[in-house]
CSV table of C-alpha atoms and ligand atoms in Angstrom, one decimal:
chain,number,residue,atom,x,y,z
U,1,UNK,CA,0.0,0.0,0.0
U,2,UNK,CA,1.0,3.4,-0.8
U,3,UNK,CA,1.6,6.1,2.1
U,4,UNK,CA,-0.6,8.7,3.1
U,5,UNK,CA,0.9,11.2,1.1
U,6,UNK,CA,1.4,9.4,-2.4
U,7,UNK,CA,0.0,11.7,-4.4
U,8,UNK,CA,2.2,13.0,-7.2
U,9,UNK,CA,3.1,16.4,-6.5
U,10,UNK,CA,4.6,17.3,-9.9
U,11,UNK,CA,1.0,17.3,-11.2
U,12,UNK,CA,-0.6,19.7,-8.5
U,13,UNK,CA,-0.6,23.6,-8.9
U,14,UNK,CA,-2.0,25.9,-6.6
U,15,UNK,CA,-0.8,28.5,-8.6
U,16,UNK,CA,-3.3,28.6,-11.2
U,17,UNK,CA,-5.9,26.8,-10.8
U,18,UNK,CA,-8.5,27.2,-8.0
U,19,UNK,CA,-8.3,23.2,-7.5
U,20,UNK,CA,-5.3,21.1,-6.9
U,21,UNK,CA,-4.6,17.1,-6.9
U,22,UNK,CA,-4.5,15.5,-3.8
U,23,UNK,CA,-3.7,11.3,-3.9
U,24,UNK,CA,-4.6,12.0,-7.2
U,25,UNK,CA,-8.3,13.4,-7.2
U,26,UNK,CA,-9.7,17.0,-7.0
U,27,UNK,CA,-9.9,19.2,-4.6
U,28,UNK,CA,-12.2,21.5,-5.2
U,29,UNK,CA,-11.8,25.1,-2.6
U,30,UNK,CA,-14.5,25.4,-0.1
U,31,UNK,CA,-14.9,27.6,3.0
U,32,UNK,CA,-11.8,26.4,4.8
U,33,UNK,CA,-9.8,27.5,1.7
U,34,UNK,CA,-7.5,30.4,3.2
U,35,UNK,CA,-4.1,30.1,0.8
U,36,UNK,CA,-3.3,34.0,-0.2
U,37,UNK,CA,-1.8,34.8,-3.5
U,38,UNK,CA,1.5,35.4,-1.7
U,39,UNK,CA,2.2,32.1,0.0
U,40,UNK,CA,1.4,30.8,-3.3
U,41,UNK,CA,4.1,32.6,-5.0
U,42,UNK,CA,6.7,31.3,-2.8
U,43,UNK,CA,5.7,27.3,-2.7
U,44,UNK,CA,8.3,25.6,-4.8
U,45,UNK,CA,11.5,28.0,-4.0
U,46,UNK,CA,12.9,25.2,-2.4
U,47,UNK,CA,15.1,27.7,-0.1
U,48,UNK,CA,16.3,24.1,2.0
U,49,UNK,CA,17.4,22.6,-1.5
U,50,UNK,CA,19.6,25.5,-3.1
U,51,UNK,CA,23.3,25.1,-3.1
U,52,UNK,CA,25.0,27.6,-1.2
U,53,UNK,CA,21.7,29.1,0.4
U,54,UNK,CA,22.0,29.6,4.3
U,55,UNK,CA,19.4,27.3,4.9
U,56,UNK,CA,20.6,24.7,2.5
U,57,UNK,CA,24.0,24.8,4.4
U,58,UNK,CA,22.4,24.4,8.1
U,59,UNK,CA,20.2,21.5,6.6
U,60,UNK,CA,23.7,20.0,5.2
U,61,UNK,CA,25.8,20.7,8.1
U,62,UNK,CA,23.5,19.4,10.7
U,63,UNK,CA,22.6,16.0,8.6
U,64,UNK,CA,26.6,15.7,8.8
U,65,UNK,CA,26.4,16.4,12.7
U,66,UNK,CA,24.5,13.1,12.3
U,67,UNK,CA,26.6,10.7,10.4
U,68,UNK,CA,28.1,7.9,12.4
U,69,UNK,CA,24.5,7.3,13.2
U,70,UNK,CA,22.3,4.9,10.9
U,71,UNK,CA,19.7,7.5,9.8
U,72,UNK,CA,17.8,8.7,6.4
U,73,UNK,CA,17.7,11.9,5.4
U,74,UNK,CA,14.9,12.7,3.5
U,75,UNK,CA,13.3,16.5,2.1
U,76,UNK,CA,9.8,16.6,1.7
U,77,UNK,CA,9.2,18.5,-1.1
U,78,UNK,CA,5.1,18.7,-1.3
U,79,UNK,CA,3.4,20.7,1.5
U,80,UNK,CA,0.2,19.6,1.0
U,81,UNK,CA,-0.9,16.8,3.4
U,82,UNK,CA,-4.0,16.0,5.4
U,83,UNK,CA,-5.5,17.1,8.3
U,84,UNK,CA,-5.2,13.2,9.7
U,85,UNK,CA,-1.3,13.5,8.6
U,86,UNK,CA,-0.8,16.9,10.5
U,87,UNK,CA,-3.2,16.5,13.4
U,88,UNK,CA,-4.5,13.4,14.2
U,89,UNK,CA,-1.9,11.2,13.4
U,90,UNK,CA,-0.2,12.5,16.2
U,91,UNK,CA,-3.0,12.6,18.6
U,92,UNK,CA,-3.4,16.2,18.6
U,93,UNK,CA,-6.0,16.9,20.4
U,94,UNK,CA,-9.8,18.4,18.0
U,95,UNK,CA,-10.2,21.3,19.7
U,96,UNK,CA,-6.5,22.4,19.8
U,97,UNK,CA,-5.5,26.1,18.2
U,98,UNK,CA,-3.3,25.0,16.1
U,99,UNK,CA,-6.2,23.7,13.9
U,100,UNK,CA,-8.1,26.8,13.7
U,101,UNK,CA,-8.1,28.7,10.5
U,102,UNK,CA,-6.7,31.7,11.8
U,103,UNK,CA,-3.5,30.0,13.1
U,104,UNK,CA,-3.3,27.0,10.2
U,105,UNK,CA,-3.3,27.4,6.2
U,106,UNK,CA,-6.1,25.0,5.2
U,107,UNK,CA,-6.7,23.9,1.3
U,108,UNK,CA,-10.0,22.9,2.1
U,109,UNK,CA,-11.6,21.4,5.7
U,110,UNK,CA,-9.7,17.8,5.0
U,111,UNK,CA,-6.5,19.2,3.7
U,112,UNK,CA,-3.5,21.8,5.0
U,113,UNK,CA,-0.1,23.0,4.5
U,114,UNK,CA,2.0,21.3,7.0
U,115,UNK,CA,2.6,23.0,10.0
U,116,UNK,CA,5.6,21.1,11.1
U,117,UNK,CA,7.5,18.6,9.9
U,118,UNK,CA,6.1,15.9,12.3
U,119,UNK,CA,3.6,15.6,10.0
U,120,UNK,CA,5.8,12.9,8.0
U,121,UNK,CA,6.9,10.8,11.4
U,122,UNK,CA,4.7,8.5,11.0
U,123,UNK,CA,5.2,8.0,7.5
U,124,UNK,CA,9.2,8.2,8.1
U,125,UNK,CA,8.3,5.3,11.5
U,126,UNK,CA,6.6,3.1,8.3
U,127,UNK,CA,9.5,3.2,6.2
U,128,UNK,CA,11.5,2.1,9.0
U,129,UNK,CA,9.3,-0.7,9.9
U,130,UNK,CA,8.8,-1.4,6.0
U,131,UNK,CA,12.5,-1.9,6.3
U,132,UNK,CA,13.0,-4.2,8.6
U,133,UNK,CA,14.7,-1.5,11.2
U,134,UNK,CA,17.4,-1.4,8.7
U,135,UNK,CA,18.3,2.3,10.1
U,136,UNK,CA,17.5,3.2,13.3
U,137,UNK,CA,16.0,6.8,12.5
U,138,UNK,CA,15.6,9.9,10.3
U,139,UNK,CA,16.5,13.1,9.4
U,140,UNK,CA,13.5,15.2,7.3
U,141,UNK,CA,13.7,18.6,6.2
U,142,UNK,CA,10.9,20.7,4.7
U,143,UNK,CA,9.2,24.0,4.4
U,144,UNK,CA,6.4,24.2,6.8
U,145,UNK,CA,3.3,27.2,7.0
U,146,UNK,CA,1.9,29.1,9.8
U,147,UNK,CA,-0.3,32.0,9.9
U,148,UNK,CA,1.5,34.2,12.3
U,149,UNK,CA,2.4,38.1,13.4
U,150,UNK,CA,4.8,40.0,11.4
U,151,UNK,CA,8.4,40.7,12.4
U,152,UNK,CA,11.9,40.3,12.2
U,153,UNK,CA,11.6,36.7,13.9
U,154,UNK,CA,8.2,35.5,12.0
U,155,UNK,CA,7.5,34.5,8.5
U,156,UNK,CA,4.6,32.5,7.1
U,157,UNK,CA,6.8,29.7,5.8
U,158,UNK,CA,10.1,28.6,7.9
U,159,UNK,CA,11.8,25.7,7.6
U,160,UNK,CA,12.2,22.8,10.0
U,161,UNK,CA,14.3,19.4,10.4
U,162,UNK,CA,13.0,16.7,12.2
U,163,UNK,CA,14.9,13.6,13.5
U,164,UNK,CA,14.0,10.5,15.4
U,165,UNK,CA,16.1,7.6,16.4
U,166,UNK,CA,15.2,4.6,17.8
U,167,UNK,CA,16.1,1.3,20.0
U,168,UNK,CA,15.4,-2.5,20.4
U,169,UNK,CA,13.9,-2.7,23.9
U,170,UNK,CA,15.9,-5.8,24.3
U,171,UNK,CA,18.9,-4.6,23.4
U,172,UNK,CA,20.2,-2.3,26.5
U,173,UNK,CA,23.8,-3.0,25.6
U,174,UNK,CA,23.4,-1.1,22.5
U,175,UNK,CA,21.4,1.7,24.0
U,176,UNK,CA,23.9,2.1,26.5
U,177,UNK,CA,26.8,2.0,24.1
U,178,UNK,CA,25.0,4.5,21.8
U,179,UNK,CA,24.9,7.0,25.3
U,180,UNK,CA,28.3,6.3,25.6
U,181,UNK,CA,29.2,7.7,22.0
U,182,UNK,CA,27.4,10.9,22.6
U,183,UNK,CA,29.2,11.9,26.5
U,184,UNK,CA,29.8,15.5,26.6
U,185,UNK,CA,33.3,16.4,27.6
U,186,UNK,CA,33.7,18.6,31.1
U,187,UNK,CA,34.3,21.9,29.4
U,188,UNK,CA,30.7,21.2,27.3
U,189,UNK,CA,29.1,19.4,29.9
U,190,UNK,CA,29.7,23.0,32.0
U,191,UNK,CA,27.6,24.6,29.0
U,192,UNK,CA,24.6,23.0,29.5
U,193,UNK,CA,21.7,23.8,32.6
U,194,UNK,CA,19.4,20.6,32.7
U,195,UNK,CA,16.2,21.5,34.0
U,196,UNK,CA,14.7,18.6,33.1
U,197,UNK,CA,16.1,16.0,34.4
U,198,UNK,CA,13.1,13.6,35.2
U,199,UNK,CA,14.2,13.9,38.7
U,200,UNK,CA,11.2,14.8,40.2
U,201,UNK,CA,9.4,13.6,36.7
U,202,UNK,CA,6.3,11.1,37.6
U,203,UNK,CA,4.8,11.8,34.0
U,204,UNK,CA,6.5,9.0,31.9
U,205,UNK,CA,5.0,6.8,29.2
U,206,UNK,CA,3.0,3.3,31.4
U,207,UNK,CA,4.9,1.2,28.8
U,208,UNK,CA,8.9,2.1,29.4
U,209,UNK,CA,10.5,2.3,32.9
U,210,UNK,CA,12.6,4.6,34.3
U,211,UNK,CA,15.8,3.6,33.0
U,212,UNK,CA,14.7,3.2,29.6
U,213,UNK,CA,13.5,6.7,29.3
U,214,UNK,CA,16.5,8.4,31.3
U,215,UNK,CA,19.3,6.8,28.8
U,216,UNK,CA,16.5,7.7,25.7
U,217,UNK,CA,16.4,11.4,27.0
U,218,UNK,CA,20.1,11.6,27.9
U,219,UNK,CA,20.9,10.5,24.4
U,220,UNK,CA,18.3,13.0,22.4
U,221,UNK,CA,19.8,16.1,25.1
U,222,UNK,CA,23.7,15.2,24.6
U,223,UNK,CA,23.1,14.3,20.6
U,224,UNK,CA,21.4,17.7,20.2
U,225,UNK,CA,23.9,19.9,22.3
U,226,UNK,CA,27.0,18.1,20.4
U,227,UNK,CA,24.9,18.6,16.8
U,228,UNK,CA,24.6,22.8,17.8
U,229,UNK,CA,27.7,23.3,19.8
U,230,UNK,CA,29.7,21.7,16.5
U,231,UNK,CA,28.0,24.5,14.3
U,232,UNK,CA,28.7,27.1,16.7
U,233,UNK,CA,32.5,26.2,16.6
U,234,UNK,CA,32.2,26.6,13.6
U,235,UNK,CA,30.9,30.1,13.2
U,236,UNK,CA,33.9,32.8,12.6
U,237,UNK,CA,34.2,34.6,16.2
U,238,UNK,CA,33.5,38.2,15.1
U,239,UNK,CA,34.1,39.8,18.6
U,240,UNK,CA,31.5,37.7,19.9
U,241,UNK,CA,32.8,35.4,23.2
U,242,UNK,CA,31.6,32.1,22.1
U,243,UNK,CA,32.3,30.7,26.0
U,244,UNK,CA,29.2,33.1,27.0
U,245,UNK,CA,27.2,30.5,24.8
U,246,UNK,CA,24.9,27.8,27.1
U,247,UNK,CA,21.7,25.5,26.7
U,248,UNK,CA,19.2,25.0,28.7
U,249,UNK,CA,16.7,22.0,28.5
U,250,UNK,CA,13.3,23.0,30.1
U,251,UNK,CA,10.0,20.5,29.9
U,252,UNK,CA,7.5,20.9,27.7
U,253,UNK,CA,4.6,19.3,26.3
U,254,UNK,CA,3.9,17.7,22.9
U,255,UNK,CA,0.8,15.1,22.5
U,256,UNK,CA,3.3,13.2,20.6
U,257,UNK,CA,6.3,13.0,23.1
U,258,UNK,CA,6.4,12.1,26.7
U,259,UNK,CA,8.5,13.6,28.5
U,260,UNK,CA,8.7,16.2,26.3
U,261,UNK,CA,11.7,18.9,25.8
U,262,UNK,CA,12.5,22.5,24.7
U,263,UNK,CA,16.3,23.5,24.0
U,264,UNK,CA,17.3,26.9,24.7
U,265,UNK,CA,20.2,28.8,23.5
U,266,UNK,CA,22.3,31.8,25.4
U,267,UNK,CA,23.2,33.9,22.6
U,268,UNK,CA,24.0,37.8,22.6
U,269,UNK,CA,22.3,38.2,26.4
U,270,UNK,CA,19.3,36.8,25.5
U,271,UNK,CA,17.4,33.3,26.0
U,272,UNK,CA,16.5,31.9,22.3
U,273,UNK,CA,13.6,28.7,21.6
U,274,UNK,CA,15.5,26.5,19.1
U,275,UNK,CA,13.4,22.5,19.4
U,276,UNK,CA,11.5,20.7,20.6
U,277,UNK,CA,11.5,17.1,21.6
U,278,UNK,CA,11.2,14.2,23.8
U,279,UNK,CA,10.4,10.1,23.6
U,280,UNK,CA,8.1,9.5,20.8
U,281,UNK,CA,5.0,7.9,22.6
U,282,UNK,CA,4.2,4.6,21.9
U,283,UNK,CA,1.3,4.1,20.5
U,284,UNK,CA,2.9,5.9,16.9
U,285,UNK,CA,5.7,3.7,16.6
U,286,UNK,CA,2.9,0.7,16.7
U,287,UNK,CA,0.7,2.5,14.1
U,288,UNK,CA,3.5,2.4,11.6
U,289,UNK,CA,4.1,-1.1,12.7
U,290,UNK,CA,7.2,-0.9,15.2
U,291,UNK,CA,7.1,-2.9,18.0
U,292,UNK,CA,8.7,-3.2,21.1
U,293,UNK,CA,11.3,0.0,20.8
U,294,UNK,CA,12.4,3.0,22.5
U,295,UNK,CA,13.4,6.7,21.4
U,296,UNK,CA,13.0,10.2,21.1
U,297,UNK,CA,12.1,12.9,18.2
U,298,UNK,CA,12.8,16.7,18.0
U,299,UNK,CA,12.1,19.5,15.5
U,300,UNK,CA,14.6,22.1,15.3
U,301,UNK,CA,13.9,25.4,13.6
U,302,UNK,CA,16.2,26.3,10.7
U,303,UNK,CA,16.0,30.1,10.9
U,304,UNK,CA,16.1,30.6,13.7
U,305,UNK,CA,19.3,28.9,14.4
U,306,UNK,CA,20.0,30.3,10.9
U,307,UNK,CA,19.7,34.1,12.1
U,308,UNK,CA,21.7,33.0,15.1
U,309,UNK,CA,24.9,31.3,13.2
U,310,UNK,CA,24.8,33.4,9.9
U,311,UNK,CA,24.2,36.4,11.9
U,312,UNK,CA,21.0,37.1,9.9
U,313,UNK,CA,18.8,40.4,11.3
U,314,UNK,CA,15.8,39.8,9.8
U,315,UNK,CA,14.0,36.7,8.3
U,316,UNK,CA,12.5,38.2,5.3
U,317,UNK,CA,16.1,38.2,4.0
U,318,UNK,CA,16.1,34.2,3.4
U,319,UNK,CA,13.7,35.1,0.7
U,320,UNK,CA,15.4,37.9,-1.4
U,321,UNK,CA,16.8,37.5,-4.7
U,322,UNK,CA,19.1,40.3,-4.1
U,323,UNK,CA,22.6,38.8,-5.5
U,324,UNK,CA,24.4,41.1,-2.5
U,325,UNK,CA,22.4,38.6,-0.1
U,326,UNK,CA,23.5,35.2,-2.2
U,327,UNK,CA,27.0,36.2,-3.4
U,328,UNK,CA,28.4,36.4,0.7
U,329,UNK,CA,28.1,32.9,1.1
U,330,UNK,CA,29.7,29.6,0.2
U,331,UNK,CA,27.9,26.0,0.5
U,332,UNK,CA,28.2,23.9,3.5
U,333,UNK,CA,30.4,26.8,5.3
U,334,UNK,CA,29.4,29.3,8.0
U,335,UNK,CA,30.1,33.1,7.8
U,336,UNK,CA,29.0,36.3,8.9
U,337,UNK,CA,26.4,38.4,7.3
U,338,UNK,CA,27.5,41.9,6.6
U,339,UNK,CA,24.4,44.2,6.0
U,340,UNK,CA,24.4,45.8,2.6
U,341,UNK,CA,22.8,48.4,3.6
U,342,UNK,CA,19.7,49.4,5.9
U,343,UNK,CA,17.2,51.4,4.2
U,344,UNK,CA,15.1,54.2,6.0
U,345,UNK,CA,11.8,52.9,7.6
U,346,UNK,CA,8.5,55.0,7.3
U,347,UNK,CA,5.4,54.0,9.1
U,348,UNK,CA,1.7,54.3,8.8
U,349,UNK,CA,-1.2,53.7,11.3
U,350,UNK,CA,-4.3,52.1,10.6
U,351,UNK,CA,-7.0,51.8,12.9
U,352,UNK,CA,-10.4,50.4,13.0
U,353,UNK,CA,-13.4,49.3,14.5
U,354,UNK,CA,-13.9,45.4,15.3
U,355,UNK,CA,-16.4,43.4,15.8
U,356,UNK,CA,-15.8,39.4,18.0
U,357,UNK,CA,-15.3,37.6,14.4
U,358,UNK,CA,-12.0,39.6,14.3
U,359,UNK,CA,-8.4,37.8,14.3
U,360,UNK,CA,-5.1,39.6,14.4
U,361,UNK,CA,-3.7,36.8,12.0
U,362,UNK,CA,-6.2,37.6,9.4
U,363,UNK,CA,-5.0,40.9,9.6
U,364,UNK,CA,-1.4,40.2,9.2
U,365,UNK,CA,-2.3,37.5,6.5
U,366,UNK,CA,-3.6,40.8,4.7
U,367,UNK,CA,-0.7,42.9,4.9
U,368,UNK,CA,1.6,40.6,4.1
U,369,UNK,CA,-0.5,39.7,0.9
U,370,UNK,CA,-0.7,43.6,-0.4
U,371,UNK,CA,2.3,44.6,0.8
U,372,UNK,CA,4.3,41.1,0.9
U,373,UNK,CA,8.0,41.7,2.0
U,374,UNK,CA,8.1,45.7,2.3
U,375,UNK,CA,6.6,45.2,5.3
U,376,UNK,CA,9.4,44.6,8.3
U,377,UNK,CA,6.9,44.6,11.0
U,378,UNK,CA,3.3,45.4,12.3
U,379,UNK,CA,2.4,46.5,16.1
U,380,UNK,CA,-0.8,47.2,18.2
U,381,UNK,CA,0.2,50.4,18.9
U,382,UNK,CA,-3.4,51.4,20.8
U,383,UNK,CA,-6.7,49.8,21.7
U,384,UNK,CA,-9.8,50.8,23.6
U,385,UNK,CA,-12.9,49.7,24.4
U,386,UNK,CA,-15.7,52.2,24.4
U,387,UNK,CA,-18.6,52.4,26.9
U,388,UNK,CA,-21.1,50.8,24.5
U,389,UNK,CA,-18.7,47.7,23.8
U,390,UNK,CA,-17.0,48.5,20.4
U,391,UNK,CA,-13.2,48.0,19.9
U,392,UNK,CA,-11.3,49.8,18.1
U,393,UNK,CA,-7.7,49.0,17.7
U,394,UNK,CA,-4.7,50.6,15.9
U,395,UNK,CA,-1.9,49.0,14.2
U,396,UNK,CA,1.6,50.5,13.1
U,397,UNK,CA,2.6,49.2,9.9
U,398,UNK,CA,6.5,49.5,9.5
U,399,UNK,CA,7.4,49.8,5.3
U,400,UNK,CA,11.0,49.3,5.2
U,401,UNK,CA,12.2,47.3,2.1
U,402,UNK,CA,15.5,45.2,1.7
U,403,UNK,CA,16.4,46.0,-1.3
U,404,UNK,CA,16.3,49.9,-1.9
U,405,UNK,CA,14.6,52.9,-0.7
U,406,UNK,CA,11.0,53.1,-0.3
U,407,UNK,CA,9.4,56.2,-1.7
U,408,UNK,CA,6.7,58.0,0.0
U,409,UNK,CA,4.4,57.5,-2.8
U,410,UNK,CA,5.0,54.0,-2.6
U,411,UNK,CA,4.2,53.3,0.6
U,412,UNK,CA,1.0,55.9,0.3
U,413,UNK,CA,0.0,53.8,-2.4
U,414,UNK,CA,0.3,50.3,-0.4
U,415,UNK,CA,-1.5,52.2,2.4
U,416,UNK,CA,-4.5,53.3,0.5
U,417,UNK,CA,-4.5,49.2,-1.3
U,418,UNK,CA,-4.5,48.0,2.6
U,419,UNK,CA,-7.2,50.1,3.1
U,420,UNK,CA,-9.2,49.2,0.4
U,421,UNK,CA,-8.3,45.8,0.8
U,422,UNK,CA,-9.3,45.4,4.8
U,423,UNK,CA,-12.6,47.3,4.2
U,424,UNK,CA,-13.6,44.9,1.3
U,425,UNK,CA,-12.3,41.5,2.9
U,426,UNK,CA,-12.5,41.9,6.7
U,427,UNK,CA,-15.2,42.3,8.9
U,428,UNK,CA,-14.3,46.2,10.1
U,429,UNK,CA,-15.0,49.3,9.6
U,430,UNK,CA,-12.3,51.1,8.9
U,431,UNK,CA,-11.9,55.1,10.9
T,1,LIG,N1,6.6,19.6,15.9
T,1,LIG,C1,6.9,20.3,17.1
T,1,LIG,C2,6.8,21.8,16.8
T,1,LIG,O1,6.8,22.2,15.6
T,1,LIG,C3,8.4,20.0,17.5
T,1,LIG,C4,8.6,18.6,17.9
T,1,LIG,C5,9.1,17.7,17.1
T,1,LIG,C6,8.4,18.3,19.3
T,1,LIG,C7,9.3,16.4,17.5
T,1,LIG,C8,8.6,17.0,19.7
T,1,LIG,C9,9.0,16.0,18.8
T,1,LIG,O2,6.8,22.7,17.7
């Protein structure tokens, strides 16, 4: 039998036409259909597959972090799977925000971009099984989409890499060699804060006992800091003290892991998300077949750990075509971005009247759509409340473009299309 997602994706286009294949039938829009023009535009740049393109160097570099272990590495190149793929083959629970249409880009009501790359675990667990455990995990990298603010952190389509590695239950004397491959020496050992340390932990899976989990965790935490710390070595120093680097593992919660874990990174005097992770729960690995085995999963964020290696201000970047962007790097290397060039910023406000239908990611979705990458942020600059129970709120729209300077007419002219375009498609009246 074919996998969920054998569908073949060189015959789709969302581009043009308002229906696209999926497993080789129509799909035909419907109220759920929320894909802008804009996020169509950029399906199929492949950013994670270009030679020599940030991304595609931190997707290489950190599959090569990962190759004395017996792993795949696979690119998903499709984003177009189904809600059962993204959601509920991972036990997420109905009701949970990440399935709302304000937070999720949604083809029609059956069918979404993925919004991480643990969409394909199970898929990936199958393969593995179909394989006889021939390797025991993965590597996959892809593009995934979420509706989200705009700012210098956030963009509509990031990239992620997702691994997973697994055990025998009955063989510990591989498990425990495998933990012994990955020991952190003193000085990187004296890096890391470990809050999680399943100490005081009485939330573990019924099925594995204590030890199991502890050397599975131990494993996923020192493989991860080794994979990162490598990357940062290899970053040039710049000025910046690479010792005030350090991680810190905090719990947190995944339906699909337990216990579950987020990696932090010191960088620059501030605390930065990179993954998260923790021991796949059970019950997936026997829906793709697997029985009897142990081991963890993460997802790791490639810009963001991008923008922290590369030195990278603003995310929008990863998507010019300016060749002054391109022509600074070289494949599979780390370097140092040197700005080009910052070009003035001139804002507008915008405010209007909303009514409870309103959602600040439709609003976003809109700006980024008539203004796509001119805009470097938007912020609620004011909201009140009046006596009678209307809302009025009022955004600052940042214009600052990448590439050159913005003229005032310009940005007068994207300001009157937003205009236009929120009183026509929203449900507000604009003041
Ligand atoms: N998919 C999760 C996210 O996008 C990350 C994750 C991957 C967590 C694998 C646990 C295991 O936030």
């Amino acid at each position: 039998m074919g996998s969920i997602l054998s569908f073949n994706c060189k015959r789709y286009s969302l581009l043009k036409s308002p229906k696209i294949i999926f497993k080789n039938t129509y799909k035909t829009l419907d109220s759920w259909s929320n894909i802008p023009e804009h996020i169509k535009a950029k399906q199929g740049r492949k950013l994670f597959l270009q030679n020599g393109h940030p991304l595609c160097s931190l997707r290489e570099l950190l599959q090569r972090q990962f190759r004395d272990k017996s792993i795949n590495c696979v690119a998903k190149e499709s984003p177009v799977v189904s809600t059962i793929t993204n959601f509920d083959s991972l036990g997420i629970p109905k009701t949970h925000v990440s399935r709302s249409k304000s937070d999720t880009y949604y083809v029609d009501k059956d069918t979404c971009l993925r919004t991480h790359t643990s969409a394909h675990q199970l898929e990936e667990f199958k393969n593995l099984a179909e394989s006889k455990m021939s390797k025991k995990g993965f590597l996959i990298t892809a593009d995934v989409y979420r509706r989200d603010e705009v700012d210098a952190s956030h963009y509509p389509i990031f990239h992620q890499m997702e691994g997973a590695y697994l055990w025998d239950r009955n063989d510990k004397a591989g498990m425990l060699r495998d933990l012994e491959q990955v020991k952190l020496d003193s000085d990187l050992q004296k890096l890391v804060i470990d809050e999680a340390t399943l100490k005081d932990h009485n939330d573990l899976q019924d099925i594995y006992s204590l030890q199991e989990t502890q050397i599975a965790s131990i494993h996923l935490k020192n493989s991860l800091v080794l994979a990162i710390h490598n990357l940062v070595l290899m970053t040039p120093d710049n000025g910046l003290d690479k010792s005030q680097v350090r991680y810190r593992w905090t719990y947190d919660s995944f339906p699909f892991t337990q216990p579950s874990f987020q990696l932090e990174i010191f960088w620059k005097g501030a605390w930065l998300e990179i993954l998260g992770s923790g021991v796949v729960r059970e019950n997936i690995l026997t829906q793709a077949g697997i029985q009897n085995h142990v081991g963890w999963a993460f997802g790791i964020g490639l810009e963001r750990l991008a923008m922290i290696l590369y030195s990278i201000p603003d995310i929008r970047l990863f998507w010019t075509t300016d060749d002054r962007f391109h022509k600074q790097f070289t494949p599979n290397e780390i370097t140092t971005f040197q700005p080009y060039s910052k070009y003035p910023l001139c804002y507008k406000d915008i405010s209007f009247w909303i009514d409870e239908s309103f959602a600040a990611n439709d609003f976003y979705e809109l700006v980024r759509d008539v203004c796509k990458d001119l805009v470097e942020s938007v912020d609620l600059i004011d909201q009140y409340t009046t006596k009678a129970g209307r809302t009025s709120l009022c955004y600052r729209i940042n214009y600052r473009s990448m590439e050159k300077s913005l003229k005032n007419e310009d940005v007068d002219l994207l300001q009157v299309n937003l205009r236009k375009a929120l009183a026509s498609s929203l449900n507000i009246q604009l003041r």
